[in-house]
Amino acid sequence: MAQDSGVEDRTADRRMPALALSGGGFRATLYHCGALIRLNQLGQLARLSRISSVSGGSIASGMLAAAWKQLTFENGIATDLDARVIAPLRNFCTRSIDTKAVGLGTILPGKNIGDVLADSYDDLFEGISLQDLPDSPQFIFNATNLQTGRLVRLQKVRLADYAIGIIPEPDIRLAVAVAASSAFPPVLSPVEIQVDPARWVNATGTSHFGDPDYNRKLSLTDGGAYDNLGLETVDDFATVIVSDAGAPFGTEESAQAFWPQQALRALDIATDQARGLRKRLLFAEARAAGQVIAFSGIDGVASKYPAPQMLKPDPAMVARLAGMRTRLNPFGEEEQSRLINWGWLMMDVALRSFVTPAEPAPTAYPLPGFPV
């Protein structure tokens, strides 16, 4: 699935683990907080060579990227992950970001919805750019180009749309990259990025290199429109760790006659099929190549993993968490805490099953007052 790129091959060590963080609004951000906590506790966070993210996953990844250089690692574990990453994210997830972006983006002169969305993220990222991020791990924020229909990779080393080309070392605010990745259509998108057409470098297979209709302004929407799991940029690493908080697909007893509802239902079906195909291809390629896959899903069943377990989640609670809204609106303490605990537990069983099998089973949640 990964597309050819010499730059990536020189800058990312594919022998080390890579992490993919899915979309799913603040629900995904909080679920991924739990995943990051467990990755850190088991010493895997510091080993990551690349972190690929989409939408709500990009909010979590963006905070981790912004804080990475300040994190204190002792014996491969970040001792201040909670203070520098988790706590700011939890505070941010108490805010009404989508409503603010739509409201102010329609009335402020010189601002659109995407601009306001990016400005909101700068409360977390304080104006830093992609060039301020660490060289390792690589952080890739995935968006979708509405014009080419292709994945747009926003990272320190390059901006890439393989229908247009590559811009090396793009000078783009981290907040803009995260906004583009999480600009849920049609409400929060597009996020528009003006680019210098002279900076594009050609790449193998481009169809619009040098075309002024494509190389001056990028109109970007949520990365989930192309790849809601963020897999395309990590699927050829030796170990691929996935935290998937995407919306589980549900059946409906009767079809809707109202055409907008039919259109949304058809979109849900197409999205579910695309996610399913990517997952099946990931596991099929892994078997053929001898890769290790540790997959943690918000609608997963912990008891189906081979790792021994002491904590027994309640299926009704799991269903409730998996069905939570995917908006960027306030999540209360209980919602946050249970999502974090669930993301933590599913990452725990995934890692202990396939990456760190010698680790003992935990006996308590990180937030014990809110069991799953």
C-alpha positions as a Markdown table, in Angstrom:
| # | Residue | x | y | z |
|---|---|---|---|---|
| 1 | Met | 0.0 | 0.0 | 0.0 |
| 2 | Ala | 2.8 | 2.4 | 0.7 |
| 3 | Gln | 3.9 | 4.6 | -2.2 |
| 4 | Asp | 7.6 | 4.8 | -3.3 |
| 5 | Ser | 9.7 | 7.5 | -1.7 |
| 6 | Gly | 13.4 | 7.7 | -1.5 |
| 7 | Val | 13.3 | 10.5 | 1.1 |
| 8 | Glu | 11.3 | 8.3 | 3.5 |
| 9 | Asp | 13.7 | 5.4 | 3.1 |
| 10 | Arg | 16.6 | 7.6 | 4.2 |
| 11 | Thr | 14.9 | 9.1 | 7.1 |
| 12 | Ala | 12.8 | 6.4 | 8.8 |
| 13 | Asp | 14.2 | 3.2 | 10.2 |
| 14 | Arg | 11.7 | 0.5 | 9.1 |
| 15 | Arg | 13.3 | -2.0 | 11.4 |
| 16 | Met | 11.8 | -0.1 | 14.4 |
| 17 | Pro | 8.1 | 0.1 | 15.3 |
| 18 | Ala | 5.7 | 2.5 | 13.7 |
| 19 | Leu | 2.4 | 3.7 | 15.2 |
| 20 | Ala | -0.8 | 4.6 | 13.4 |
| 21 | Leu | -3.5 | 6.7 | 15.2 |
| 22 | Ser | -6.9 | 6.7 | 13.6 |
| 23 | Gly | -9.5 | 9.4 | 13.2 |
| 24 | Gly | -12.7 | 9.8 | 15.3 |
| 25 | Gly | -12.9 | 13.3 | 16.8 |
| 26 | Phe | -12.2 | 13.8 | 20.5 |
| 27 | Arg | -13.3 | 10.3 | 21.1 |
| 28 | Ala | -10.3 | 9.1 | 19.2 |
| 29 | Thr | -8.0 | 11.7 | 20.8 |
| 30 | Leu | -8.9 | 10.4 | 24.3 |
| 31 | Tyr | -8.8 | 6.7 | 23.3 |
| 32 | His | -5.3 | 7.4 | 21.9 |
| 33 | Cys | -4.3 | 9.1 | 25.1 |
| 34 | Gly | -4.8 | 5.7 | 26.8 |
| 35 | Ala | -2.8 | 4.0 | 24.1 |
| 36 | Leu | 0.1 | 6.4 | 24.4 |
| 37 | Ile | 0.1 | 5.9 | 28.2 |
| 38 | Arg | 0.4 | 2.1 | 27.8 |
| 39 | Leu | 3.0 | 2.4 | 25.0 |
| 40 | Asn | 5.1 | 4.5 | 27.3 |
| 41 | Gln | 4.7 | 2.3 | 30.3 |
| 42 | Leu | 5.9 | -0.7 | 28.3 |
| 43 | Gly | 8.9 | 1.2 | 26.9 |
| 44 | Gln | 7.6 | 1.2 | 23.3 |
| 45 | Leu | 6.9 | 4.9 | 22.9 |
| 46 | Ala | 10.6 | 5.8 | 22.9 |
| 47 | Arg | 11.3 | 3.0 | 20.3 |
| 48 | Leu | 8.9 | 4.4 | 17.6 |
| 49 | Ser | 10.4 | 5.4 | 14.3 |
| 50 | Arg | 7.3 | 7.0 | 12.8 |
| 51 | Ile | 3.9 | 8.1 | 14.1 |
| 52 | Ser | 1.2 | 8.4 | 11.4 |
| 53 | Ser | -2.1 | 10.1 | 12.3 |
| 54 | Val | -5.5 | 11.1 | 11.0 |
| 55 | Ser | -8.1 | 13.6 | 12.3 |
| 56 | Gly | -8.6 | 13.0 | 16.1 |
| 57 | Gly | -5.5 | 11.0 | 16.1 |
| 58 | Ser | -3.6 | 14.0 | 14.7 |
| 59 | Ile | -4.7 | 16.1 | 17.7 |
| 60 | Ala | -3.1 | 13.5 | 20.1 |
| 61 | Ser | -0.1 | 13.1 | 17.8 |
| 62 | Gly | 0.4 | 16.8 | 17.4 |
| 63 | Met | 0.5 | 17.4 | 21.2 |
| 64 | Leu | 3.0 | 14.5 | 21.5 |
| 65 | Ala | 5.1 | 16.0 | 18.6 |
| 66 | Ala | 5.1 | 19.5 | 20.2 |
| 67 | Ala | 6.2 | 18.2 | 23.5 |
| 68 | Trp | 8.6 | 15.5 | 22.4 |
| 69 | Lys | 11.9 | 17.5 | 22.7 |
| 70 | Gln | 10.9 | 18.5 | 26.3 |
| 71 | Leu | 10.0 | 15.0 | 27.5 |
| 72 | Thr | 12.3 | 13.4 | 30.1 |
| 73 | Phe | 13.1 | 9.8 | 29.3 |
| 74 | Glu | 14.5 | 7.5 | 32.0 |
| 75 | Asn | 15.2 | 3.9 | 31.0 |
| 76 | Gly | 13.1 | 4.4 | 27.8 |
| 77 | Ile | 10.0 | 5.8 | 29.6 |
| 78 | Ala | 8.9 | 9.4 | 29.6 |
| 79 | Thr | 8.4 | 10.3 | 33.2 |
| 80 | Asp | 6.4 | 13.5 | 32.3 |
| 81 | Leu | 4.1 | 12.2 | 29.6 |
| 82 | Asp | 1.0 | 13.0 | 31.7 |
| 83 | Ala | 2.0 | 16.6 | 32.5 |
| 84 | Arg | 3.3 | 17.5 | 29.0 |
| 85 | Val | 0.9 | 15.6 | 26.8 |
| 86 | Ile | -2.1 | 13.9 | 28.4 |
| 87 | Ala | -3.2 | 16.7 | 30.7 |
| 88 | Pro | -3.1 | 19.4 | 28.0 |
| 89 | Leu | -5.1 | 17.1 | 25.7 |
| 90 | Arg | -7.7 | 16.3 | 28.4 |
| 91 | Asn | -8.1 | 20.0 | 29.0 |
| 92 | Phe | -8.5 | 20.7 | 25.3 |
| 93 | Cys | -11.2 | 18.0 | 25.0 |
| 94 | Thr | -13.4 | 20.0 | 27.4 |
| 95 | Arg | -13.8 | 22.7 | 24.7 |
| 96 | Ser | -16.3 | 23.2 | 21.9 |
| 97 | Ile | -13.9 | 23.4 | 19.0 |
| 98 | Asp | -16.2 | 22.5 | 16.1 |
| 99 | Thr | -18.9 | 24.9 | 17.0 |
| 100 | Lys | -16.4 | 27.7 | 17.6 |
| 101 | Ala | -14.8 | 27.1 | 14.2 |
| 102 | Val | -18.1 | 27.1 | 12.3 |
| 103 | Gly | -19.5 | 30.1 | 14.2 |
| 104 | Leu | -16.4 | 32.4 | 14.1 |
| 105 | Gly | -15.3 | 31.2 | 10.7 |
| 106 | Thr | -18.5 | 32.5 | 9.1 |
| 107 | Ile | -18.4 | 35.9 | 10.6 |
| 108 | Leu | -14.8 | 37.0 | 11.2 |
| 109 | Pro | -13.4 | 39.1 | 8.3 |
| 110 | Gly | -10.4 | 37.6 | 6.6 |
| 111 | Lys | -11.0 | 34.2 | 8.4 |
| 112 | Asn | -12.6 | 31.0 | 7.3 |
| 113 | Ile | -13.6 | 27.9 | 9.2 |
| 114 | Gly | -10.3 | 26.2 | 8.6 |
| 115 | Asp | -8.4 | 29.3 | 9.8 |
| 116 | Val | -10.3 | 29.4 | 13.1 |
| 117 | Leu | -9.8 | 25.6 | 13.5 |
| 118 | Ala | -6.1 | 26.0 | 13.1 |
| 119 | Asp | -6.0 | 29.0 | 15.5 |
| 120 | Ser | -7.8 | 26.8 | 18.1 |
| 121 | Tyr | -5.1 | 24.2 | 17.9 |
| 122 | Asp | -2.4 | 26.8 | 18.4 |
| 123 | Asp | -3.7 | 27.0 | 22.0 |
| 124 | Leu | -2.0 | 23.6 | 22.3 |
| 125 | Phe | 1.0 | 24.1 | 19.9 |
| 126 | Glu | 1.8 | 27.7 | 20.5 |
| 127 | Gly | 2.6 | 28.6 | 16.9 |
| 128 | Ile | 5.4 | 26.1 | 16.3 |
| 129 | Ser | 6.0 | 24.8 | 12.8 |
| 130 | Leu | 6.6 | 21.4 | 11.3 |
| 131 | Gln | 10.3 | 22.4 | 11.2 |
| 132 | Asp | 10.4 | 22.6 | 15.0 |
| 133 | Leu | 9.5 | 18.9 | 15.4 |
| 134 | Pro | 12.0 | 16.2 | 16.1 |
| 135 | Asp | 13.7 | 14.3 | 13.3 |
| 136 | Ser | 12.9 | 11.1 | 15.1 |
| 137 | Pro | 10.4 | 9.8 | 15.5 |
| 138 | Gln | 8.9 | 11.1 | 12.3 |
| 139 | Phe | 5.4 | 12.6 | 12.8 |
| 140 | Ile | 3.2 | 12.4 | 9.7 |
| 141 | Phe | -0.2 | 14.2 | 9.7 |
| 142 | Asn | -2.4 | 12.8 | 6.9 |
| 143 | Ala | -4.9 | 15.0 | 5.0 |
| 144 | Thr | -6.8 | 14.5 | 1.8 |
| 145 | Asn | -6.5 | 16.8 | -1.2 |
| 146 | Leu | -10.0 | 17.6 | -2.5 |
| 147 | Gln | -8.7 | 18.4 | -6.0 |
| 148 | Thr | -6.5 | 15.3 | -6.6 |
| 149 | Gly | -8.3 | 12.9 | -4.3 |
| 150 | Arg | -4.9 | 11.8 | -3.0 |
| 151 | Leu | -3.3 | 11.5 | 0.4 |
| 152 | Val | -1.3 | 14.6 | 1.5 |
| 153 | Arg | 1.5 | 13.9 | 3.9 |
| 154 | Leu | 2.4 | 16.8 | 6.1 |
| 155 | Gln | 5.7 | 16.3 | 8.0 |
| 156 | Lys | 9.0 | 17.9 | 8.8 |
| 157 | Val | 10.9 | 16.4 | 6.0 |
| 158 | Arg | 8.3 | 17.1 | 3.3 |
| 159 | Leu | 4.8 | 17.9 | 2.1 |
| 160 | Ala | 3.8 | 15.3 | -0.5 |
| 161 | Asp | 0.9 | 14.8 | -2.8 |
| 162 | Tyr | 2.1 | 12.2 | -5.3 |
| 163 | Ala | -0.2 | 13.6 | -8.0 |
| 164 | Ile | 1.6 | 16.9 | -7.8 |
| 165 | Gly | 5.0 | 16.3 | -6.2 |
| 166 | Ile | 7.0 | 17.0 | -3.1 |
| 167 | Ile | 7.8 | 20.2 | -1.2 |
| 168 | Pro | 10.9 | 19.5 | 0.9 |
| 169 | Glu | 11.0 | 20.9 | 4.5 |
| 170 | Pro | 7.7 | 22.8 | 4.3 |
| 171 | Asp | 7.3 | 25.9 | 6.5 |
| 172 | Ile | 3.8 | 25.2 | 7.8 |
| 173 | Arg | 2.4 | 25.6 | 11.3 |
| 174 | Leu | 1.8 | 22.4 | 13.2 |
| 175 | Ala | -1.7 | 23.7 | 14.0 |
| 176 | Val | -2.4 | 24.1 | 10.3 |
| 177 | Ala | -1.2 | 20.5 | 9.6 |
| 178 | Val | -3.4 | 19.1 | 12.4 |
| 179 | Ala | -6.4 | 21.3 | 11.2 |
| 180 | Ala | -6.1 | 19.9 | 7.7 |
| 181 | Ser | -5.9 | 16.4 | 9.0 |
| 182 | Ser | -9.0 | 16.9 | 11.2 |
| 183 | Ala | -11.1 | 19.1 | 8.9 |
| 184 | Phe | -14.2 | 16.9 | 8.9 |
| 185 | Pro | -16.2 | 17.4 | 5.7 |
| 186 | Pro | -18.2 | 19.4 | 4.8 |
| 187 | Val | -18.5 | 21.3 | 8.1 |
| 188 | Leu | -14.9 | 22.0 | 9.0 |
| 189 | Ser | -13.2 | 21.8 | 5.5 |
| 190 | Pro | -11.5 | 22.8 | 3.4 |
| 191 | Val | -8.3 | 24.0 | 5.1 |
| 192 | Glu | -6.5 | 26.0 | 2.5 |
| 193 | Ile | -2.7 | 26.1 | 2.3 |
| 194 | Gln | -1.0 | 28.5 | 0.0 |
| 195 | Val | 2.3 | 27.1 | -1.4 |
| 196 | Asp | 5.1 | 28.5 | -3.5 |
| 197 | Pro | 4.9 | 26.7 | -6.9 |
| 198 | Ala | 8.6 | 27.0 | -7.3 |
| 199 | Arg | 9.2 | 24.7 | -4.3 |
| 200 | Trp | 7.6 | 21.6 | -5.8 |
| 201 | Val | 10.0 | 18.8 | -6.7 |
| 202 | Asn | 8.8 | 16.1 | -9.2 |
| 203 | Ala | 8.2 | 12.6 | -8.0 |
| 204 | Thr | 7.6 | 9.3 | -9.7 |
| 205 | Gly | 4.1 | 9.0 | -11.2 |
| 206 | Thr | 2.9 | 12.6 | -10.8 |
| 207 | Ser | 0.1 | 13.7 | -13.1 |
| 208 | His | -0.1 | 17.4 | -12.2 |
| 209 | Phe | 3.5 | 18.5 | -11.6 |
| 210 | Gly | 4.0 | 22.1 | -12.7 |
| 211 | Asp | 0.3 | 22.6 | -13.2 |
| 212 | Pro | -0.7 | 26.0 | -11.8 |
| 213 | Asp | -4.2 | 24.8 | -11.2 |
| 214 | Tyr | -2.9 | 22.4 | -8.5 |
| 215 | Asn | 0.5 | 23.7 | -7.3 |
| 216 | Arg | -0.4 | 27.1 | -5.8 |
| 217 | Lys | -3.2 | 26.3 | -3.3 |
| 218 | Leu | -4.0 | 23.0 | -1.6 |
| 219 | Ser | -7.7 | 22.6 | -0.5 |
| 220 | Leu | -7.5 | 19.9 | 2.2 |
| 221 | Thr | -10.0 | 17.9 | 4.1 |
| 222 | Asp | -9.9 | 15.2 | 6.8 |
| 223 | Gly | -7.3 | 12.5 | 6.2 |
| 224 | Gly | -10.0 | 10.0 | 7.0 |
| 225 | Ala | -11.6 | 10.6 | 3.7 |
| 226 | Tyr | -8.6 | 8.8 | 2.2 |
| 227 | Asp | -7.3 | 6.5 | 4.9 |
| 228 | Asn | -9.0 | 6.7 | 8.3 |
| 229 | Leu | -6.5 | 4.4 | 9.9 |
| 230 | Gly | -3.4 | 6.3 | 8.8 |
| 231 | Leu | -1.9 | 3.0 | 7.5 |
| 232 | Glu | -0.5 | 4.0 | 4.2 |
| 233 | Thr | 2.6 | 5.7 | 5.5 |
| 234 | Val | 3.5 | 2.9 | 8.0 |
| 235 | Asp | 2.4 | -0.4 | 6.5 |
| 236 | Asp | 5.9 | -1.5 | 5.5 |
| 237 | Phe | 7.5 | -1.2 | 8.9 |
| 238 | Ala | 8.7 | -4.4 | 10.6 |
| 239 | Thr | 6.3 | -3.8 | 13.5 |
| 240 | Val | 3.1 | -1.8 | 13.0 |
| 241 | Ile | 1.1 | -0.7 | 16.0 |
| 242 | Val | -2.4 | 0.5 | 15.4 |
| 243 | Ser | -4.8 | 2.4 | 17.7 |
| 244 | Asp | -8.2 | 2.5 | 15.9 |
| 245 | Ala | -10.9 | 4.6 | 17.4 |
| 246 | Gly | -13.0 | 4.9 | 14.3 |
| 247 | Ala | -16.7 | 4.5 | 14.3 |
| 248 | Pro | -17.9 | 0.9 | 14.3 |
| 249 | Phe | -20.3 | 0.2 | 11.5 |
| 250 | Gly | -23.9 | -0.7 | 12.5 |
| 251 | Thr | -26.8 | -2.2 | 10.6 |
| 252 | Glu | -30.2 | -0.5 | 10.2 |
| 253 | Glu | -33.6 | -2.2 | 10.2 |
| 254 | Ser | -35.0 | 0.1 | 7.6 |
| 255 | Ala | -33.6 | 2.3 | 4.8 |
| 256 | Gln | -34.1 | 6.1 | 4.9 |
| 257 | Ala | -36.2 | 7.7 | 2.2 |
| 258 | Phe | -34.9 | 11.2 | 2.9 |
| 259 | Trp | -32.0 | 11.6 | 0.3 |
| 260 | Pro | -29.5 | 13.4 | 2.6 |
| 261 | Gln | -29.8 | 10.6 | 5.1 |
| 262 | Gln | -29.4 | 8.1 | 2.3 |
| 263 | Ala | -26.2 | 9.9 | 1.1 |
| 264 | Leu | -24.8 | 9.8 | 4.6 |
| 265 | Arg | -25.6 | 6.1 | 5.0 |
| 266 | Ala | -23.9 | 5.4 | 1.6 |
| 267 | Leu | -20.8 | 7.3 | 2.8 |
| 268 | Asp | -20.8 | 5.2 | 6.0 |
| 269 | Ile | -20.9 | 2.0 | 4.0 |
| 270 | Ala | -18.1 | 3.2 | 1.6 |
| 271 | Thr | -16.0 | 4.3 | 4.6 |
| 272 | Asp | -16.5 | 1.0 | 6.4 |
| 273 | Gln | -15.6 | -1.0 | 3.3 |
| 274 | Ala | -12.4 | 1.1 | 2.8 |
| 275 | Arg | -11.3 | 0.6 | 6.4 |
| 276 | Gly | -12.1 | -3.1 | 6.2 |
| 277 | Leu | -10.0 | -3.5 | 3.0 |
| 278 | Arg | -7.1 | -1.7 | 4.4 |
| 279 | Lys | -7.1 | -3.9 | 7.5 |
| 280 | Arg | -7.4 | -7.1 | 5.5 |
| 281 | Leu | -4.5 | -6.0 | 3.2 |
| 282 | Leu | -2.4 | -5.0 | 6.2 |
| 283 | Phe | -2.7 | -8.4 | 7.8 |
| 284 | Ala | -2.3 | -10.3 | 4.5 |
| 285 | Glu | 0.9 | -8.4 | 3.7 |
| 286 | Ala | 2.1 | -8.9 | 7.3 |
| 287 | Arg | 1.8 | -12.6 | 7.0 |
| 288 | Ala | 3.6 | -12.6 | 3.7 |
| 289 | Ala | 6.4 | -10.3 | 4.9 |
| 290 | Gly | 6.8 | -11.6 | 8.4 |
| 291 | Gln | 5.7 | -8.3 | 10.0 |
| 292 | Val | 4.4 | -7.9 | 13.5 |
| 293 | Ile | 1.0 | -6.3 | 13.8 |
| 294 | Ala | -0.4 | -5.1 | 17.1 |
| 295 | Phe | -4.0 | -3.9 | 16.5 |
| 296 | Ser | -6.0 | -2.1 | 19.1 |
| 297 | Gly | -9.6 | -1.3 | 18.2 |
| 298 | Ile | -12.2 | 0.7 | 20.2 |
| 299 | Asp | -14.8 | -2.0 | 19.3 |
| 300 | Gly | -12.4 | -4.9 | 19.9 |
| 301 | Val | -12.9 | -7.8 | 22.3 |
| 302 | Ala | -10.0 | -8.0 | 24.8 |
| 303 | Ser | -10.7 | -11.6 | 25.6 |
| 304 | Lys | -9.9 | -12.7 | 22.0 |
| 305 | Tyr | -6.2 | -11.7 | 22.4 |
| 306 | Pro | -3.8 | -14.4 | 23.4 |
| 307 | Ala | -2.2 | -12.4 | 26.2 |
| 308 | Pro | -3.3 | -13.3 | 29.8 |
| 309 | Gln | -5.6 | -10.8 | 31.4 |
| 310 | Met | -6.6 | -9.8 | 34.9 |
| 311 | Leu | -9.0 | -6.9 | 34.0 |
| 312 | Lys | -12.4 | -7.9 | 32.5 |
| 313 | Pro | -14.2 | -5.1 | 30.6 |
| 314 | Asp | -17.9 | -5.0 | 30.6 |
| 315 | Pro | -19.2 | -5.5 | 27.0 |
| 316 | Ala | -22.1 | -3.0 | 27.6 |
| 317 | Met | -19.6 | -0.4 | 28.6 |
| 318 | Val | -17.4 | -1.2 | 25.6 |
| 319 | Ala | -20.4 | -0.8 | 23.3 |
| 320 | Arg | -21.2 | 2.6 | 24.9 |
| 321 | Leu | -17.6 | 3.9 | 24.5 |
| 322 | Ala | -17.4 | 2.6 | 20.9 |
| 323 | Gly | -20.6 | 4.4 | 20.1 |
| 324 | Met | -19.7 | 7.8 | 21.5 |
| 325 | Arg | -19.9 | 10.9 | 19.3 |
| 326 | Thr | -17.0 | 11.8 | 17.1 |
| 327 | Arg | -17.4 | 15.5 | 17.4 |
| 328 | Leu | -14.9 | 18.1 | 18.6 |
| 329 | Asn | -17.1 | 19.2 | 21.5 |
| 330 | Pro | -16.8 | 18.9 | 25.3 |
| 331 | Phe | -16.2 | 15.5 | 26.8 |
| 332 | Gly | -16.8 | 15.3 | 30.6 |
| 333 | Glu | -14.5 | 13.7 | 33.2 |
| 334 | Glu | -16.3 | 10.3 | 33.2 |
| 335 | Glu | -16.3 | 10.1 | 29.3 |
| 336 | Gln | -12.7 | 11.1 | 29.1 |
| 337 | Ser | -11.5 | 8.7 | 31.9 |
| 338 | Arg | -13.3 | 5.6 | 30.6 |
| 339 | Leu | -12.1 | 6.3 | 27.0 |
| 340 | Ile | -8.5 | 6.6 | 28.3 |
| 341 | Asn | -8.8 | 3.4 | 30.3 |
| 342 | Trp | -10.3 | 1.5 | 27.4 |
| 343 | Gly | -7.6 | 2.8 | 24.9 |
| 344 | Trp | -5.0 | 1.8 | 27.6 |
| 345 | Leu | -6.4 | -1.7 | 28.1 |
| 346 | Met | -6.7 | -2.5 | 24.4 |
| 347 | Met | -3.2 | -1.3 | 23.7 |
| 348 | Asp | -2.0 | -3.4 | 26.6 |
| 349 | Val | -3.5 | -6.6 | 25.3 |
| 350 | Ala | -2.3 | -5.8 | 21.7 |
| 351 | Leu | 1.3 | -5.2 | 22.9 |
| 352 | Arg | 1.5 | -8.0 | 25.3 |
| 353 | Ser | 0.1 | -10.4 | 22.7 |
| 354 | Phe | 2.4 | -9.5 | 19.9 |
| 355 | Val | 5.2 | -7.1 | 20.9 |
| 356 | Thr | 6.1 | -7.5 | 24.6 |
| 357 | Pro | 4.8 | -11.0 | 25.6 |
| 358 | Ala | 7.0 | -11.3 | 28.7 |
| 359 | Glu | 5.2 | -8.3 | 30.4 |
| 360 | Pro | 2.8 | -9.3 | 33.2 |
| 361 | Ala | -0.9 | -8.5 | 33.0 |
| 362 | Pro | -1.8 | -5.3 | 34.8 |
| 363 | Thr | -4.2 | -5.5 | 37.8 |
| 364 | Ala | -5.5 | -1.9 | 37.8 |
| 365 | Tyr | -6.5 | 0.8 | 35.3 |
| 366 | Pro | -4.5 | 4.0 | 35.2 |
| 367 | Leu | -7.7 | 5.9 | 36.2 |
| 368 | Pro | -9.1 | 3.3 | 38.7 |
| 369 | Gly | -12.2 | 5.3 | 39.6 |
| 370 | Phe | -13.5 | 4.7 | 36.1 |
| 371 | Pro | -13.3 | 1.0 | 35.1 |
| 372 | Val | -14.4 | -0.2 | 31.7 |
